[in-house]
Tab-separated table of C-alpha atoms in Angstrom:
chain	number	residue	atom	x	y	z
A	1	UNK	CA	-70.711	-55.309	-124.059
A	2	UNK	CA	-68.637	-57.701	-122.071
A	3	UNK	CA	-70.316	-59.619	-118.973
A	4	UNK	CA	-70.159	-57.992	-116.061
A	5	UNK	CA	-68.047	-59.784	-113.109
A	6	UNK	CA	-69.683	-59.806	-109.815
A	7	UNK	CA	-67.030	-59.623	-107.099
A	8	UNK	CA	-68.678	-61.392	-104.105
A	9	UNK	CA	-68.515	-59.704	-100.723
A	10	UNK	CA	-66.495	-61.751	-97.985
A	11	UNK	CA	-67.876	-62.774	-94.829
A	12	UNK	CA	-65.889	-61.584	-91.982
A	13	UNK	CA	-62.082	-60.975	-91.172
A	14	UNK	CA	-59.780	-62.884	-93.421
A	15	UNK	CA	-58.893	-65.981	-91.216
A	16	UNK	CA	-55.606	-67.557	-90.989
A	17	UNK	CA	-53.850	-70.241	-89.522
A	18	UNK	CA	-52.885	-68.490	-86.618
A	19	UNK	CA	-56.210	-67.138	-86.187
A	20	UNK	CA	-57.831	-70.144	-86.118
A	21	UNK	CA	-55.543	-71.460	-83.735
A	22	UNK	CA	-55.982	-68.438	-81.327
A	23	UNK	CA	-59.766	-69.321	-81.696
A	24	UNK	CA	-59.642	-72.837	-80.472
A	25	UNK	CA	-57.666	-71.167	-77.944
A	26	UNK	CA	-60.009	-68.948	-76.703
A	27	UNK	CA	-62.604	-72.093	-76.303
A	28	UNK	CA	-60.655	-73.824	-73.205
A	29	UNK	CA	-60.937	-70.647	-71.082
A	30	UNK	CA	-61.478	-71.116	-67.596
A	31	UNK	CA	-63.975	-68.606	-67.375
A	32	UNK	CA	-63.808	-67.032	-63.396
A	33	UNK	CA	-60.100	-67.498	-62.827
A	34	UNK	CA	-59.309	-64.127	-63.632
A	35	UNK	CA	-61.352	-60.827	-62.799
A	36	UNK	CA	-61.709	-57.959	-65.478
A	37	UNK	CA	-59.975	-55.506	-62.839
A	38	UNK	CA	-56.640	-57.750	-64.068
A	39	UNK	CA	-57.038	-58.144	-67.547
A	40	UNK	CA	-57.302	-53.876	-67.508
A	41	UNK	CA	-53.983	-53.878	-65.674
A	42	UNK	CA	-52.643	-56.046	-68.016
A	43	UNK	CA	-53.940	-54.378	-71.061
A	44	UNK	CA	-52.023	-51.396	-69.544
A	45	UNK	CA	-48.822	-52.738	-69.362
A	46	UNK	CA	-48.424	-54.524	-72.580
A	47	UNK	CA	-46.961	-51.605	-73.943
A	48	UNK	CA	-43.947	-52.159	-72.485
A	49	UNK	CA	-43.507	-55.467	-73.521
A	50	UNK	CA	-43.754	-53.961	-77.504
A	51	UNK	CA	-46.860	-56.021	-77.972
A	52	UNK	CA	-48.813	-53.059	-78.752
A	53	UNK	CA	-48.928	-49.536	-78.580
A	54	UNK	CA	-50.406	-46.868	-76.749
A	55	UNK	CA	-53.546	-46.519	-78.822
A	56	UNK	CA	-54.060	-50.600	-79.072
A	57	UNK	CA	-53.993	-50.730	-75.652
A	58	UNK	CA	-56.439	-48.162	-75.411
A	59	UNK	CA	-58.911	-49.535	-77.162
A	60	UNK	CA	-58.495	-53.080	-74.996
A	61	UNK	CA	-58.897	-51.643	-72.050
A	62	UNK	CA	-62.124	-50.087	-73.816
A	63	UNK	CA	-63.559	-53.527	-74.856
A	64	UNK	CA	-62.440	-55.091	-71.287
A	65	UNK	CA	-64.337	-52.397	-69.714
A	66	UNK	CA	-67.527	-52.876	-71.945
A	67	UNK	CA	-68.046	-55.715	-70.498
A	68	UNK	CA	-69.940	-56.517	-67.430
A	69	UNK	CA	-67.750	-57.490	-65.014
A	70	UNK	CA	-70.277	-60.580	-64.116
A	71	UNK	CA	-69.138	-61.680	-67.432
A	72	UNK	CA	-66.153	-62.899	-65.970
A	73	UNK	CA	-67.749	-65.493	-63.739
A	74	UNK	CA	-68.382	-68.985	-64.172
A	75	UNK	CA	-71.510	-68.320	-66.257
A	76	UNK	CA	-70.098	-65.505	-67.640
A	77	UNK	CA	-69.498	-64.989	-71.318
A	78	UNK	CA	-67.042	-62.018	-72.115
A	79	UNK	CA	-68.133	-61.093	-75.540
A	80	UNK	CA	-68.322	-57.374	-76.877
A	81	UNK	CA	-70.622	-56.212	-79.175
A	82	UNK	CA	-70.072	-53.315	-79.693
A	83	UNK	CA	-69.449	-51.884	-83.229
A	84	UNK	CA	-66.815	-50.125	-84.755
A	85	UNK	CA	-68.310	-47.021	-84.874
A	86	UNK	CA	-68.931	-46.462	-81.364
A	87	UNK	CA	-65.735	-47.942	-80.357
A	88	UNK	CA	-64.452	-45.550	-82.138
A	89	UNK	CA	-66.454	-42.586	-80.676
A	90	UNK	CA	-65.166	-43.975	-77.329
A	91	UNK	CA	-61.504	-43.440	-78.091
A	92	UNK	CA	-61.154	-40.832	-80.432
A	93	UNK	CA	-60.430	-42.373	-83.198
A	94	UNK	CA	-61.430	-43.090	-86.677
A	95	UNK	CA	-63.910	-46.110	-87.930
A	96	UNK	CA	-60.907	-47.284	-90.348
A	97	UNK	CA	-58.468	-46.894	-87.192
A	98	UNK	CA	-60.410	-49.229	-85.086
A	99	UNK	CA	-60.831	-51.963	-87.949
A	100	UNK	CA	-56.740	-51.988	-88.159
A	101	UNK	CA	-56.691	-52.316	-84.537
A	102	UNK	CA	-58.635	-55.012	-83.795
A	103	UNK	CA	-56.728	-56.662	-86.446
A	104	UNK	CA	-53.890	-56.249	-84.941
A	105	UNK	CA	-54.795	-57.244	-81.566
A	106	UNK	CA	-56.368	-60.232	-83.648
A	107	UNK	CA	-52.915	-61.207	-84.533
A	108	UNK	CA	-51.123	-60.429	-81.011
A	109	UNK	CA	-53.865	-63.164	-79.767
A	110	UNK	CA	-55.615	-60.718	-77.413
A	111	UNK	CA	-58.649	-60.989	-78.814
A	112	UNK	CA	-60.891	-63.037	-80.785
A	113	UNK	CA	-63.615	-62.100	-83.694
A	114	UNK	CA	-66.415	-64.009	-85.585
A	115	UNK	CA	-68.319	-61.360	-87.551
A	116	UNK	CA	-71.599	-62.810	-89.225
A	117	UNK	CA	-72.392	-62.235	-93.373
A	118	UNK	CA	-73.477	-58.710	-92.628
A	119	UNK	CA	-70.825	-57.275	-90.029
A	120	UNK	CA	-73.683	-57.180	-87.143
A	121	UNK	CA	-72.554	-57.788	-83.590
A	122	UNK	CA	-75.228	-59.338	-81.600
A	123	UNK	CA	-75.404	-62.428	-78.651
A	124	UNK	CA	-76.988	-65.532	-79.296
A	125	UNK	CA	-78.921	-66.863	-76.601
A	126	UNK	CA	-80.719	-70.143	-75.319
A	127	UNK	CA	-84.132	-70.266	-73.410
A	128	UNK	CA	-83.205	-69.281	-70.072
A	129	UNK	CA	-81.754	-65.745	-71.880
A	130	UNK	CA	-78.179	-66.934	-70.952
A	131	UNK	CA	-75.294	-65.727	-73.698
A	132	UNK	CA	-74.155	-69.049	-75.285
A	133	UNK	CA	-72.357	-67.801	-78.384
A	134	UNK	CA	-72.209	-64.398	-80.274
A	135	UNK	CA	-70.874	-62.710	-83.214
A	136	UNK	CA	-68.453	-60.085	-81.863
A	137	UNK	CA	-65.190	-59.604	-80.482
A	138	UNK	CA	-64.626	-62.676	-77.749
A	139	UNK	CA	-62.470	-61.582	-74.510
A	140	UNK	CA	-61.474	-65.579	-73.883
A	141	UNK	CA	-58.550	-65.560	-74.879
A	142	UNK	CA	-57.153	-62.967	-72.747
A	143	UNK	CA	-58.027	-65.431	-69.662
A	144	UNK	CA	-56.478	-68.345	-71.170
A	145	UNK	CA	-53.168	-66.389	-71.776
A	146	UNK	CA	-52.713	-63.939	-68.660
A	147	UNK	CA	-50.163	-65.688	-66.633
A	148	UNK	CA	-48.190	-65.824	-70.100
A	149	UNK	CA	-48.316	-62.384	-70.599
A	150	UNK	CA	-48.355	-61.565	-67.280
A	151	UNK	CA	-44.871	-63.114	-66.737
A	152	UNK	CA	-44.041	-61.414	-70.344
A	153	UNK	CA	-44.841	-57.885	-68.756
A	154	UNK	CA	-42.559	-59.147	-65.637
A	155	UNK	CA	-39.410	-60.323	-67.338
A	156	UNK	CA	-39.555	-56.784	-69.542
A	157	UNK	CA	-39.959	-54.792	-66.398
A	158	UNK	CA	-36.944	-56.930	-64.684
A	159	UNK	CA	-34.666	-56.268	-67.852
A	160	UNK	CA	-35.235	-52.961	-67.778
A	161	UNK	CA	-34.349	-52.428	-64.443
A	162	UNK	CA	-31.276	-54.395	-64.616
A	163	UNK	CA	-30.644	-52.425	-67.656
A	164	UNK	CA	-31.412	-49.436	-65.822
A	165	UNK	CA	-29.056	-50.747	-62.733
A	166	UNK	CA	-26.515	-51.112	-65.237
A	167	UNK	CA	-26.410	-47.980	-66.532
A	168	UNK	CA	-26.542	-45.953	-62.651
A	169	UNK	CA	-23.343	-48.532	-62.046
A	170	UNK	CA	-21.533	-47.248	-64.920
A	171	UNK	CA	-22.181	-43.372	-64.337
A	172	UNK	CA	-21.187	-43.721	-60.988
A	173	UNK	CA	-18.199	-45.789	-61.805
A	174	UNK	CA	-17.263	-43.145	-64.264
A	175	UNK	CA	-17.556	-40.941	-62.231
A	176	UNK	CA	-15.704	-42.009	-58.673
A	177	UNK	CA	-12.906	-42.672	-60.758
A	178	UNK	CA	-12.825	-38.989	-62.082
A	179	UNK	CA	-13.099	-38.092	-58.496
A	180	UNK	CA	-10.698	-40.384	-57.185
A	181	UNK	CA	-7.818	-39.449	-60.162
A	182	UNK	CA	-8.129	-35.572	-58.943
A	183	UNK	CA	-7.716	-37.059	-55.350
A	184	UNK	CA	-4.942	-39.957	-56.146
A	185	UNK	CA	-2.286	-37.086	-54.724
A	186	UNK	CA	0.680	-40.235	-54.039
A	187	UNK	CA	0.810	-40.934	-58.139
A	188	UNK	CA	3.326	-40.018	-60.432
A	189	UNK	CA	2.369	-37.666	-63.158
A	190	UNK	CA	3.022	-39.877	-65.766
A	191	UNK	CA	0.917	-42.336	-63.562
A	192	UNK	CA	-1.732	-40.332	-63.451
A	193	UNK	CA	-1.927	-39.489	-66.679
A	194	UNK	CA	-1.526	-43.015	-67.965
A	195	UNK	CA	-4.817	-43.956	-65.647
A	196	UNK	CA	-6.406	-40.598	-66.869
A	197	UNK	CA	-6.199	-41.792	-70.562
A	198	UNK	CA	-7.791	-45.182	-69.973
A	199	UNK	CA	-10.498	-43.880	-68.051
A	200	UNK	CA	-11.134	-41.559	-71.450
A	201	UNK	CA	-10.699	-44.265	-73.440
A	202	UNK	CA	-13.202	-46.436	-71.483
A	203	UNK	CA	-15.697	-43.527	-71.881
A	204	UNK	CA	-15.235	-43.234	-75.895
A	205	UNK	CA	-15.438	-46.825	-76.318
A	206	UNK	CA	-19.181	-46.957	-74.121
A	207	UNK	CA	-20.038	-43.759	-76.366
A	208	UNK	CA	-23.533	-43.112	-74.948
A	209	UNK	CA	-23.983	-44.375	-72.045
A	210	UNK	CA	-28.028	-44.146	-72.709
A	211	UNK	CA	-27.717	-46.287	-75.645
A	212	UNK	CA	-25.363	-48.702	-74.811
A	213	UNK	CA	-26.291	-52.189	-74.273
A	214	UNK	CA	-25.523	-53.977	-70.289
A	215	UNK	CA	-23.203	-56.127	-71.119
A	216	UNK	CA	-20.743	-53.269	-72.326
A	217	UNK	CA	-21.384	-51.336	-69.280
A	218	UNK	CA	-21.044	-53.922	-67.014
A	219	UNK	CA	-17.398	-54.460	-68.628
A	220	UNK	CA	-16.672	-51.259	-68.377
A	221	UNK	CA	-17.750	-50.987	-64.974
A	222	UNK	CA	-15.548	-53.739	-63.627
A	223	UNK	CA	-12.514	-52.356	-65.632
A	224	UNK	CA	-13.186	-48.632	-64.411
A	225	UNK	CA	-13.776	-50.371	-60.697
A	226	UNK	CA	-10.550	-52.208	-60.960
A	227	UNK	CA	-8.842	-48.799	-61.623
A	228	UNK	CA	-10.308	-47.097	-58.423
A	229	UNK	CA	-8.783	-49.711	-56.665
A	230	UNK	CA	-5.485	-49.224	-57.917
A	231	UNK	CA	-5.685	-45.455	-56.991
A	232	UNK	CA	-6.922	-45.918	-54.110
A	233	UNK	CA	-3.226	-48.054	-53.423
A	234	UNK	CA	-5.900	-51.166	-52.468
A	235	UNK	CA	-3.832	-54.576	-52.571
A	236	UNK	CA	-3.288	-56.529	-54.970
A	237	UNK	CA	-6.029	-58.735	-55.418
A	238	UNK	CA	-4.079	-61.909	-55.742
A	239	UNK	CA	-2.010	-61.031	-52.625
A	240	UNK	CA	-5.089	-60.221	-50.622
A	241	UNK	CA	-6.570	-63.622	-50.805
A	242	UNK	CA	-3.393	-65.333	-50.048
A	243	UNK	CA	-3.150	-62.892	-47.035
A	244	UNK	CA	-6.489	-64.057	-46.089
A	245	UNK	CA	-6.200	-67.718	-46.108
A	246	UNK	CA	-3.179	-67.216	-43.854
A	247	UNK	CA	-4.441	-64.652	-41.269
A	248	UNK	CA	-4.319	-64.330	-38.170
A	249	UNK	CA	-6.896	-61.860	-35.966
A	250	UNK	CA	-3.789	-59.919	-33.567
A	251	UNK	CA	-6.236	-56.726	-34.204
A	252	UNK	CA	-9.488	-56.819	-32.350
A	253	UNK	CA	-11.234	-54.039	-31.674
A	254	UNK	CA	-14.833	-54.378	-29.859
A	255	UNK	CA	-14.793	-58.024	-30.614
A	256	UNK	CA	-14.763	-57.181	-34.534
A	257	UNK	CA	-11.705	-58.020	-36.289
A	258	UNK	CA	-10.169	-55.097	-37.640
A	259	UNK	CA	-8.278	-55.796	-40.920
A	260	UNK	CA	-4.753	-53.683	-41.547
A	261	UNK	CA	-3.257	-53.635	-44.896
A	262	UNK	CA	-0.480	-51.809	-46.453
A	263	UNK	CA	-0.867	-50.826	-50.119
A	264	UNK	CA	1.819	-50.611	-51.964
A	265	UNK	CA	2.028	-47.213	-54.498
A	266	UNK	CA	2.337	-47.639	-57.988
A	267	UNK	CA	6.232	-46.145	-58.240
A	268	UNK	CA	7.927	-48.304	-55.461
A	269	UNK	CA	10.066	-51.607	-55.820
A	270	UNK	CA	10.401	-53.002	-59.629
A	271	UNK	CA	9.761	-55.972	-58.096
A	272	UNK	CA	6.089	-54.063	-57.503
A	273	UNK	CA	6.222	-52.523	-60.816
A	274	UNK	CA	6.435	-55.530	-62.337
A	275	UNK	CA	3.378	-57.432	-60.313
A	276	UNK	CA	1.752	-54.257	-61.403
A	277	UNK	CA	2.222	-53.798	-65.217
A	278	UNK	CA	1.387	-57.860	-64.961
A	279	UNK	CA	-2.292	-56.951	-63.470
A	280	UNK	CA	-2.631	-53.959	-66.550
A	281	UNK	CA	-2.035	-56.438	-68.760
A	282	UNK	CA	-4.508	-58.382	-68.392
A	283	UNK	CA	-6.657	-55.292	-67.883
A	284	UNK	CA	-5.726	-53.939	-71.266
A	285	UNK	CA	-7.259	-57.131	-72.595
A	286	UNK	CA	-10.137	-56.987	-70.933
A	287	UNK	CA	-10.750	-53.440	-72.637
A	288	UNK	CA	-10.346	-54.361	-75.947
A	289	UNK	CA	-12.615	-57.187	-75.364
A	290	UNK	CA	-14.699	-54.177	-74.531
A	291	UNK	CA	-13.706	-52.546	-77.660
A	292	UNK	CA	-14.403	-55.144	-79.554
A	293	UNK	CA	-17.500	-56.566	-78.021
A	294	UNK	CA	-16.416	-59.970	-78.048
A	295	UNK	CA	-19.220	-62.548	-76.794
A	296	UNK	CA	-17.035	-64.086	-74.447
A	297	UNK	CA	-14.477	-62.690	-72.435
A	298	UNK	CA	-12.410	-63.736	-69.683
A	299	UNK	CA	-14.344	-62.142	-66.686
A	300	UNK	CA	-12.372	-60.462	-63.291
A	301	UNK	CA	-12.614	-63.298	-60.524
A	302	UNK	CA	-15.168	-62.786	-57.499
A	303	UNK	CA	-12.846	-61.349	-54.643
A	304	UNK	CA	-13.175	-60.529	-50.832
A	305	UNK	CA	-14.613	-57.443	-50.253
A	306	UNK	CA	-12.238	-55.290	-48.669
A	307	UNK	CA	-12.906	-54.079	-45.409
A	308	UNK	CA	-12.589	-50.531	-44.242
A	309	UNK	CA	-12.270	-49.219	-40.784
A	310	UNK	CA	-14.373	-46.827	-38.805
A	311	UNK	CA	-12.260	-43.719	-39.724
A	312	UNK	CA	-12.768	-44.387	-43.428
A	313	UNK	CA	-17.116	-44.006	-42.957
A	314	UNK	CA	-16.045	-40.845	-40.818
A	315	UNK	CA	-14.459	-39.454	-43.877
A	316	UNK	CA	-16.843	-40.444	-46.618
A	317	UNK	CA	-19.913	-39.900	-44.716
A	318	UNK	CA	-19.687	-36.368	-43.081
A	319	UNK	CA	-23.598	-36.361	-43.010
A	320	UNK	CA	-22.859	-37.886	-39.729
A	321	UNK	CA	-21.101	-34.793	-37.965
A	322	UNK	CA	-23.595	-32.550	-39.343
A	323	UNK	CA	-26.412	-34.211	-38.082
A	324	UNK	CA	-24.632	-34.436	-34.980
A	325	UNK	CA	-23.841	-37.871	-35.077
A	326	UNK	CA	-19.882	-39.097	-33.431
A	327	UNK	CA	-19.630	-42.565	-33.609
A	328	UNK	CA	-16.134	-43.484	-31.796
A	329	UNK	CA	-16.975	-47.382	-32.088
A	330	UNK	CA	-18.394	-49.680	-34.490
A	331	UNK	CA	-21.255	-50.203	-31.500
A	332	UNK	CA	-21.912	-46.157	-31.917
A	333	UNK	CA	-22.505	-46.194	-35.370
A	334	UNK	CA	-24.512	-49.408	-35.169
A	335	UNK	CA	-26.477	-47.444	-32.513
A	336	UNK	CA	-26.821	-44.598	-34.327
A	337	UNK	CA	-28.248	-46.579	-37.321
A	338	UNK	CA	-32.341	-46.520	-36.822
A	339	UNK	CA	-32.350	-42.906	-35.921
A	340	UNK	CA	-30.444	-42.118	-39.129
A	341	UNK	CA	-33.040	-44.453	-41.190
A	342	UNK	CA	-35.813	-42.178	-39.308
A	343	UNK	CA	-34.116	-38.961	-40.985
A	344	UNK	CA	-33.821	-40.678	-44.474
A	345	UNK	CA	-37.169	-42.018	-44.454
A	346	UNK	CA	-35.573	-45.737	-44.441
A	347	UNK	CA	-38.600	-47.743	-43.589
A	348	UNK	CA	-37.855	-50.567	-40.535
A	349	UNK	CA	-38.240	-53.541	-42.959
A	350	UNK	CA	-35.862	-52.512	-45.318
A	351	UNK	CA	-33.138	-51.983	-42.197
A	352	UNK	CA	-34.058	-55.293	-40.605
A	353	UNK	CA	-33.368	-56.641	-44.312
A	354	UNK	CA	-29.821	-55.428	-44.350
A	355	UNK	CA	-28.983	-56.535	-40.851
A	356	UNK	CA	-30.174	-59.593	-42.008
A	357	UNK	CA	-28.255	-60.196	-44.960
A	358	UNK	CA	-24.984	-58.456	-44.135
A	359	UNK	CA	-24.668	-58.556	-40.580
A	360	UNK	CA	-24.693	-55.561	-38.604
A	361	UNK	CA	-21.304	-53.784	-39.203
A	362	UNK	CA	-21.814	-53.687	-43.178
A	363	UNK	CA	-25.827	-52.928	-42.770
A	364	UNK	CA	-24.563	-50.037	-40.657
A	365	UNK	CA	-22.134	-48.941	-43.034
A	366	UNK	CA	-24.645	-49.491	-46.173
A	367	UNK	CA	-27.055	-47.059	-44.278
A	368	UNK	CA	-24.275	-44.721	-43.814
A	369	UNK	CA	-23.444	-44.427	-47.411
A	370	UNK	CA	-27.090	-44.343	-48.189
A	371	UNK	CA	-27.562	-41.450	-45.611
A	372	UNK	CA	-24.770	-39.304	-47.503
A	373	UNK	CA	-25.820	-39.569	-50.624
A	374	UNK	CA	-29.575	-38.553	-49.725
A	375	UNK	CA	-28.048	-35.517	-48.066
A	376	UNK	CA	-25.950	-34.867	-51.376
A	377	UNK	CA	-29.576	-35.400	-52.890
A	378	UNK	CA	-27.869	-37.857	-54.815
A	379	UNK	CA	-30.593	-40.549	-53.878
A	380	UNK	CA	-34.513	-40.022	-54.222
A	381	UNK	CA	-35.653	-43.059	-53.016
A	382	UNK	CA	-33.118	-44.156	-49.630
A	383	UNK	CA	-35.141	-47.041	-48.817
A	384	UNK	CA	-35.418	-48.016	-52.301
A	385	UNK	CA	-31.451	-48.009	-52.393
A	386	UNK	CA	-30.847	-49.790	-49.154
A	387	UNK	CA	-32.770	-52.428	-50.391
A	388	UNK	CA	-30.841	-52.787	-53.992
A	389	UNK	CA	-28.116	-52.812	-51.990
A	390	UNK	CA	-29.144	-55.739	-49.886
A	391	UNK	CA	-29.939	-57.248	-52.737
A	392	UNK	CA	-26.611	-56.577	-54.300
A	393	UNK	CA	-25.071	-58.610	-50.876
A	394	UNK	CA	-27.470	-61.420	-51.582
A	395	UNK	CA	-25.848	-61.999	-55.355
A	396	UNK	CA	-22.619	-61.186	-54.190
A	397	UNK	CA	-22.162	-58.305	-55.642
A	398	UNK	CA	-21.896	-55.514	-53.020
A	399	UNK	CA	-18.740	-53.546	-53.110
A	400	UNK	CA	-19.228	-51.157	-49.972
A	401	UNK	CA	-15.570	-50.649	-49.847
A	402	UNK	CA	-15.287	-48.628	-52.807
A	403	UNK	CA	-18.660	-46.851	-52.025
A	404	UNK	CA	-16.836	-45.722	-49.302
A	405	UNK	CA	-13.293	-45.136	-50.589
A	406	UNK	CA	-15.098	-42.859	-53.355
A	407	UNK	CA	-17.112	-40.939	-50.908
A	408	UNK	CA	-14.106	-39.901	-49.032
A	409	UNK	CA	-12.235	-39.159	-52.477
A	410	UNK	CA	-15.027	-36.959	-53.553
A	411	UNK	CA	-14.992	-35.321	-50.422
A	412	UNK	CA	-11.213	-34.585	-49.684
A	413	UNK	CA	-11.637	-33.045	-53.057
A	414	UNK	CA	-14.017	-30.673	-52.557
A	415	UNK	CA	-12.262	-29.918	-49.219
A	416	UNK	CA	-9.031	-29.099	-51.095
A	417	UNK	CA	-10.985	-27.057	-53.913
């Protein structure tokens, strides 16, 4: 008979170098800087950051929870000793499950283990009957790394939400130009369908919209933005701020200047045409760069928003006439403002916010478009829009001038269907 090998049993978790390193880690906690009520928060929300799943996460809020929340003091020592069985009677799942898991959250470095020789989970303690060390699974670490995660679970949450803005931008782009092509009644046919076929194209290229990464939809935004303005006969962008660097104020109107321009259509003057087919050019680059998905691009300048006048609102919002609102003035409307927040459940802050940030005329106007669309039931959350759209003014990036010139395309449409 050949000898028999012994295979010796190991002592503990296999430990590695990153291990080790999350264990000498764990040993400069500031034990009492952070209460257990925020490490389960956190524990909840690391899903999103792809940390961990659903079921990890379960099971550390489980061994958060198991311990006292005393334990969390200065004299504290967060160690659970629970053992894999009954953790896993607590969550449902199996003993083998629960053994991959902590692993795993081993390896994430939100958690800490020192198992003795025989697998036992039990608190050593000195004379007084104070925990001073322990083999089981050590909570440290979590303290020692919260505001890193923390800000993790923040950034995720603010990408997402861009993402998120990104993607509301681009279906609402999409669609107020739809809109405003059914509405642009001055084109030529072959105008129309020339702008019809790039909007398509824009669409096919973005594919699903879903799935599509923000920095495609924000170029396809600007380019499908840049197209409303050109049916909406909006001046040329380089004209317009040599216009304004030159301007004079002869139009006043309740101490407000009141800006007249006069578009010029698409059809009229080769001189025009030219200036025109000039601008597409550079647009048709700009969606191939889109096509393509080039990493960098040559972006469309930052321009003056363009202003519109009173009658404008009138037509885009008629939410005001039904709710018996007839603003003749800019004052009117401005008037008119809180009680319209009252009907859209616009909270006072979130108005004084707007006012603050983009002056009274626009914050009026911003609530007006807000108003509309929470009639239309377009909006769920008006006070949560108001205030992306301040925020939008604070970056620059608040276009209420095509909010408005859409609304009033949309609606002339319906009005003629």
């Amino acid at each position: 008979m050949g000898n028999t090998q012994i295979h010796q049993r190991p002592i503990g978790r296999r430990i590695t170098p990153q291990r080790a390193q999350f264990r000498r880690l764990a040993e400069s906690a500031d034990i009492g800087t952070v209460t257990r009520a925020q490490l389960a928060v956190l524990a909840q929300s690391l899903t999103c950051t792809g940390l961990i799943n659903g079921t990890e996460s379960h099971l550390l809020v489980a061994l958060i929870n198991t311990v006292p929340a005393e334990s969390f003091d200065r004299s504290g020592r967060p160690i659970v000793f629970k053992s894999n069985q009954q953790l896993a009677f607590e969550i449902g799942r199996s003993v083998g499950r629960v053994s991959r898991m902590l692993s795993s959250l081993f390896d994430a470095g939100l958690i800490t283990m020192q198992d003795s020789g025989n697998y036992k989970r039990y608190p050593i303690r000195n004379g007084d009957g104070e925990i001073t060390d322990g083999c089981g699974i050590d909570l440290r670490i979590l303290i020692v790394r919260y505001a890193e995660l923390d800000e993790l679970v923040r950034q995720v949450r603010a990408q997402k939400k861009a993402a998120d803005a990104a993607l509301r931008r681009y279906r609402g782009a999409l669609r107020n130009a739809r809109y405003a092509l059914s509405a642009a009644a001055r084109l030529s046919e072959d105008c129309l369908s020339r702008i019809g076929a790039r909007i398509e194209r824009v669409s096919n290229i973005v594919g699903i919209a879903g799935k599509a990464s923000s920095r495609v939809l924000r170029r396809a935004t600007a380019l499908l933005e840049w197209l409303i303005e050109q049916m909406m006969q909006l001046p040329r962008r380089s004209a317009e701020a040599q216009e304004t660097q030159n301007m004079t104020c002869p139009y006043v109107e309740n101490g407000m200047h009141k800006q007249i321009t006069t578009p010029h259509p698409f059809d009229e003057g080769n001189q025009e045409r030219s200036s025109a087919k000039a601008g597409s050019a550079s647009k048709w680059a700009f969606e191939e760069s889109l096509r393509r998905g080039r990493s960098e691009i040559n972006q469309p300048r930052r321009l003056r928003h363009a202003m519109v006048s009173l009658q404008d609102v009138l037509m885009a919002v008629p939410a005001l006439k039904t709710y018996g609102f007839a603003p003749t003035t800019w004052a009117d409307l401005a008037r008119a403002v809180p009680l319209m927040c009252r009907f859209a459940g616009i909270s006072e802050d979130a108005r004084a916010r707007a006012v603050e940030q983009m002056g009274e005329q626009q914050a009026a106007v911003a609530v007006a478009v807000t108003f509309e669309k929470y009639d239309r039931q377009e909006v769920s959350s008006p006070g949560g829009y108001l205030r992306a759209m301040t925020d939008r003014a604070r970056a620059g990036e608040l276009h209420l001038a095509r909010s408005v010139f859409g609304l009033a395309a949309r609606n002339s449409m319906e009005v003629r269907h």
